[in-house]
Coordinates of C-alpha atoms and ligand atoms in Angstrom, one line a residue:
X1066 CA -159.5 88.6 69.6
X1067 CA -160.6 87.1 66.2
X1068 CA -158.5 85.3 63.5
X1069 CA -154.8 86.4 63.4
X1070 CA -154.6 85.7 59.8
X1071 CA -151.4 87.3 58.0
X1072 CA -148.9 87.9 56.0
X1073 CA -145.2 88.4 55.2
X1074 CA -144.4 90.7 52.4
X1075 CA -140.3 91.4 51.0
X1076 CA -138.3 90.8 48.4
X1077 CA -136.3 87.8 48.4
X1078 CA -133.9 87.5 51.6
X1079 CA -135.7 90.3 53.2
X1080 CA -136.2 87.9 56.6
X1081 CA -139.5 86.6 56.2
X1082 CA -138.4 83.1 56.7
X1083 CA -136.4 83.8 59.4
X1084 CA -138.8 86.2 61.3
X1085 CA -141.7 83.7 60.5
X1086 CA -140.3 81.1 62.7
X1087 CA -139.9 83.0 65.4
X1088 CA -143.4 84.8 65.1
X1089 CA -145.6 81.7 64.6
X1090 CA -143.4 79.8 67.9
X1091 CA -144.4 83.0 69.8
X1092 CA -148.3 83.5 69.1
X1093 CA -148.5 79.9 68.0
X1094 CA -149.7 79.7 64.9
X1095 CA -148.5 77.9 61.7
X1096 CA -145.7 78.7 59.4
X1097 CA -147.2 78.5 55.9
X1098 CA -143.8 79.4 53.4
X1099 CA -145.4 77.9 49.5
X1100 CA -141.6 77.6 49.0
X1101 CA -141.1 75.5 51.6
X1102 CA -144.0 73.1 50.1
X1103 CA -142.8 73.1 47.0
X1104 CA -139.2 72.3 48.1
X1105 CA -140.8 69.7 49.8
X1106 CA -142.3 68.0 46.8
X1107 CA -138.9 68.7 44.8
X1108 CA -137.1 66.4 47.9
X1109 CA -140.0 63.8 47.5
X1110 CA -139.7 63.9 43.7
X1111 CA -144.0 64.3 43.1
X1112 CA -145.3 65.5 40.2
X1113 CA -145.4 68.8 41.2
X1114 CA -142.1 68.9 42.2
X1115 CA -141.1 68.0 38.8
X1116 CA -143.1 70.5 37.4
X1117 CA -141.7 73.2 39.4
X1118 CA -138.1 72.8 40.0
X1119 CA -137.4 73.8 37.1
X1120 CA -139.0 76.9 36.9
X1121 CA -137.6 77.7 40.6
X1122 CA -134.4 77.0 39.3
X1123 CA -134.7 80.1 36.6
X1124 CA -136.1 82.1 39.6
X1125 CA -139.4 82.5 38.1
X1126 CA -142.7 82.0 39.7
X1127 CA -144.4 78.7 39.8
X1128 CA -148.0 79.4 38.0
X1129 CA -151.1 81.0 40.1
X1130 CA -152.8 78.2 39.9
X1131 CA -150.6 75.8 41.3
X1132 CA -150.0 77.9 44.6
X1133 CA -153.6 79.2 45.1
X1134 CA -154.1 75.3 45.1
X1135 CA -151.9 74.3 47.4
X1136 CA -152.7 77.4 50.2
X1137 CA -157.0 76.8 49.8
X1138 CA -156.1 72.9 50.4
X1139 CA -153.6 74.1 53.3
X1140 CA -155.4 76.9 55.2
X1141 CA -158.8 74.1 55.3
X1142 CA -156.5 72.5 57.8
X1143 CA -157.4 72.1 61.1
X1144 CA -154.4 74.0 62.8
X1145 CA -155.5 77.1 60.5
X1146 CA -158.5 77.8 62.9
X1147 CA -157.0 80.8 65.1
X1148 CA -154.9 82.3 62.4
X1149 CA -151.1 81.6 60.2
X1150 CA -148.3 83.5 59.2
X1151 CA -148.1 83.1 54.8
X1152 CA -144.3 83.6 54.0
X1153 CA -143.9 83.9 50.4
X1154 CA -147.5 83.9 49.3
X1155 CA -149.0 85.8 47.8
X1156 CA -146.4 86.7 45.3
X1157 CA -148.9 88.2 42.5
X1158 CA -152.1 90.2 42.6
X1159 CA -154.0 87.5 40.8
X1160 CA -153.0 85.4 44.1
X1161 CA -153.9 88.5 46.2
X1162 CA -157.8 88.5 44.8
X1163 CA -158.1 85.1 45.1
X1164 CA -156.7 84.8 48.5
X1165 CA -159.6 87.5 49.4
X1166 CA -162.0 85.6 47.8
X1167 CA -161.1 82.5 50.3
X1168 CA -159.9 84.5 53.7
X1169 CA -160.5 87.6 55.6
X1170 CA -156.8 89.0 55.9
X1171 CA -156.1 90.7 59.1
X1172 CA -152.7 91.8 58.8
X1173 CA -149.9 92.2 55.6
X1174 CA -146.5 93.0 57.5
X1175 CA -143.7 94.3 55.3
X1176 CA -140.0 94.3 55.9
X1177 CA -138.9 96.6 53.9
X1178 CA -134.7 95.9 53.1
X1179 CA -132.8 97.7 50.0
X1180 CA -131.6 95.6 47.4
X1181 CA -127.9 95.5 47.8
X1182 CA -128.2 94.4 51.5
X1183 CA -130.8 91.9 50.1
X1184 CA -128.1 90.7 47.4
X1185 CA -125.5 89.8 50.5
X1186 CA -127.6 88.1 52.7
X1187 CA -128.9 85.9 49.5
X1188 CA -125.5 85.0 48.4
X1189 CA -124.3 84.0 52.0
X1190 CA -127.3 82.0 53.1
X1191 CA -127.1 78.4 53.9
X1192 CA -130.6 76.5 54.4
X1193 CA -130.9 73.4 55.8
X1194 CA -133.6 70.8 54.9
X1195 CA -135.6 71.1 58.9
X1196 CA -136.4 74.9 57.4
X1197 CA -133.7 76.6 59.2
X1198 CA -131.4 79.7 57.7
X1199 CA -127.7 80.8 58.6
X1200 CA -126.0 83.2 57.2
X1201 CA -122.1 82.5 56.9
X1202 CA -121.3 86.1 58.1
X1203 CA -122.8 85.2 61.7
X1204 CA -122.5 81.2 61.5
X1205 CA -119.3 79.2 60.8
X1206 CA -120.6 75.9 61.3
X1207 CA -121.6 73.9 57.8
X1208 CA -124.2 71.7 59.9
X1209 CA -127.5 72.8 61.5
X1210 CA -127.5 73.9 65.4
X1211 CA -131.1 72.4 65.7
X1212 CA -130.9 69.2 63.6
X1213 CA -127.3 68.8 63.2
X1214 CA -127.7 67.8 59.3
X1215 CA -125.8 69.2 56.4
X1216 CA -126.1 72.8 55.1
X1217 CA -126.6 73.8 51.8
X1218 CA -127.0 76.6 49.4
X1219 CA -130.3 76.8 47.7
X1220 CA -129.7 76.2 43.7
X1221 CA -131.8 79.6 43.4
X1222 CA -129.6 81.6 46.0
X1223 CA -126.8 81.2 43.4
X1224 CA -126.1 84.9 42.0
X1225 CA -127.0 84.1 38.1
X1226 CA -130.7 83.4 39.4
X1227 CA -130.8 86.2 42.5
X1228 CA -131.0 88.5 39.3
X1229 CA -134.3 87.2 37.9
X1230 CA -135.9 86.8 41.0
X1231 CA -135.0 90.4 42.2
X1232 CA -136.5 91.7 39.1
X1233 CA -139.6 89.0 39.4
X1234 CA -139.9 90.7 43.0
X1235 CA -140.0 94.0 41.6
X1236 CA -142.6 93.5 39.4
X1237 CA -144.9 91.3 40.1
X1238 CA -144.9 91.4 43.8
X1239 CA -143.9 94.8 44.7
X1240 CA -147.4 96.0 43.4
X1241 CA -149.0 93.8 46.8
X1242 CA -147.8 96.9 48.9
X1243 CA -150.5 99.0 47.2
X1244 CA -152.8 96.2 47.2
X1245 CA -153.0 96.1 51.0
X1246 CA -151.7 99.7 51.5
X1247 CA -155.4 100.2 49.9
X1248 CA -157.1 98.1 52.1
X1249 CA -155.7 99.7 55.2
X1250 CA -154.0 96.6 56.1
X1251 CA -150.4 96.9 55.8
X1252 CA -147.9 97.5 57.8
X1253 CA -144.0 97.9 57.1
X1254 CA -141.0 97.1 59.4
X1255 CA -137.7 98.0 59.1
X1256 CA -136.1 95.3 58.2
X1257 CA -132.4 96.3 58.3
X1258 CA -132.2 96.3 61.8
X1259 CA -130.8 93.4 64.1
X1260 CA -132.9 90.1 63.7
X1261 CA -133.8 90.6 67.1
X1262 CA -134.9 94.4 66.5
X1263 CA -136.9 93.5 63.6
X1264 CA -138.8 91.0 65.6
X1265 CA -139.5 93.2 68.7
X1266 CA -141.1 96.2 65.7
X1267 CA -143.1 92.9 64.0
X1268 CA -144.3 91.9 67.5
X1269 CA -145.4 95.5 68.7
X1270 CA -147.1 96.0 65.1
X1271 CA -149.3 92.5 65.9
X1272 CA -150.0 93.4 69.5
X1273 CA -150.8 97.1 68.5
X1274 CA -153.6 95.9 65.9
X1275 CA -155.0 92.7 67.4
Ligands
AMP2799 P1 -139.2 81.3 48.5 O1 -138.7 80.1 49.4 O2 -140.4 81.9 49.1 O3 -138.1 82.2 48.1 O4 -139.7 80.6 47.2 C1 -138.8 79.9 46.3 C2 -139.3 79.8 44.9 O5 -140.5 79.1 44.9 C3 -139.7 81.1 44.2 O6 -138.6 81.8 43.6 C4 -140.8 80.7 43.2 O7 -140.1 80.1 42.1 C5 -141.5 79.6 44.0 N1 -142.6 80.2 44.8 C6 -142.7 80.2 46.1 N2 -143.9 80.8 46.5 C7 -144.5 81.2 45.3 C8 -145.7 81.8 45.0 N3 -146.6 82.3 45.9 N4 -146.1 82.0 43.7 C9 -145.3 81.5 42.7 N5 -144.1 80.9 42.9 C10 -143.7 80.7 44.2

């Protein structure tokens, strides 16, 4: 078995975040989300994080350069060694090409969701800062069942800014299915189903091609 290295593909709200979790607990690997680093550095107020809150804000993409940055530092780490699960990066082909240029991908995993269901789930999520996602429809509760802190609704889930990030998703990230489809690397789940449906696909996909 060599390096489970992969990736998460979707437009916003799709489930990566959600389905991460649960996939790195299960093969044991890290959860590497470049939005959950950069929100991160907004919280601790670094200089990055001033640089790009307010281009999250807009629902644009924080620069190349910035991200391919911060994933070359992060996937040196020591916990990298067997594999990790990239949720949200890349995000452009330029990122793509110089994530090859770093890393043999194994696997890009799609889940696929059309964009109205993709609106709703965006407009009724509630984060909460230890990285977990509810989605009012399912979860009534405005604190965290793991932590127990205060949920909130992410300044870029607001509907003015879903717009620009859907159309952001569309074209400059939607391309990264062709990228990989190319390589022979990709595959796509359904990702309409249950949570716990779309899991049991991502899981067979891993075990059927490790
Ligand atoms: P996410 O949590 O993945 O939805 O990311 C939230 C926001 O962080 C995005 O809308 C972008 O502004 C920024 N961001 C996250 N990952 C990247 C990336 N790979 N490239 C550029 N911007 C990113």
């Amino acid at each position: 078995m060599d390096k489970l290295s992969m990736i998460f593909l979707g437009a916003p709200g799709a489930g990566k975040g959600t389905q991460a979790t649960k996939i790195c607990e299960k093969y044991n690997l890290p959860h590497i989300s470049t939005g959950d680093i950069l929100r991160a550095n907004i919280k601790a107020g670094t200089p990055l994080g001033l640089q790009a809150k307010a281009i999250i804000d807009k629902g644009q993409l924080v620069s190349d350069e910035i991200v391919i940055g911060l994933i070359k530092d992060r996937l040196q780490e020591d916990d990298c060694k067997n594999g990790y699960l990239l949720d949200g990066f890349p995000r452009t082909i330029e990122q793509a090409k110089a994530l090859d240029s770093f890393e043999k991908i194994k696997m890009a995993i799609n889940i696929a969701v059309n964009e109205d269901e993709v609106v709703d789930r965006i407009a009724g999520r509630r984060m909460c800062v230890c990285g977990e996602s509810y989605h009012i429809s399912t979860y009534s509760s405005d604190t965290c069942a793991k932590c127990g802190q205060k949920l909130y609704q992410r300044e870029d889930d607001k509907p003015q800014t879903v717009k620009s990030r859907l159309e952001v998703y569309n074209k400059q990230t939607a391309p990264l299915i062709e990228y990989y489809s190319n390589k022979g690397i990709l595959y796509t789940v359904d990702g309409s189903q249950d949570i716990k449906d779309v899991y049991n696909s991502i899981v067979k996909v891993i075990d059927d091609n490790n």
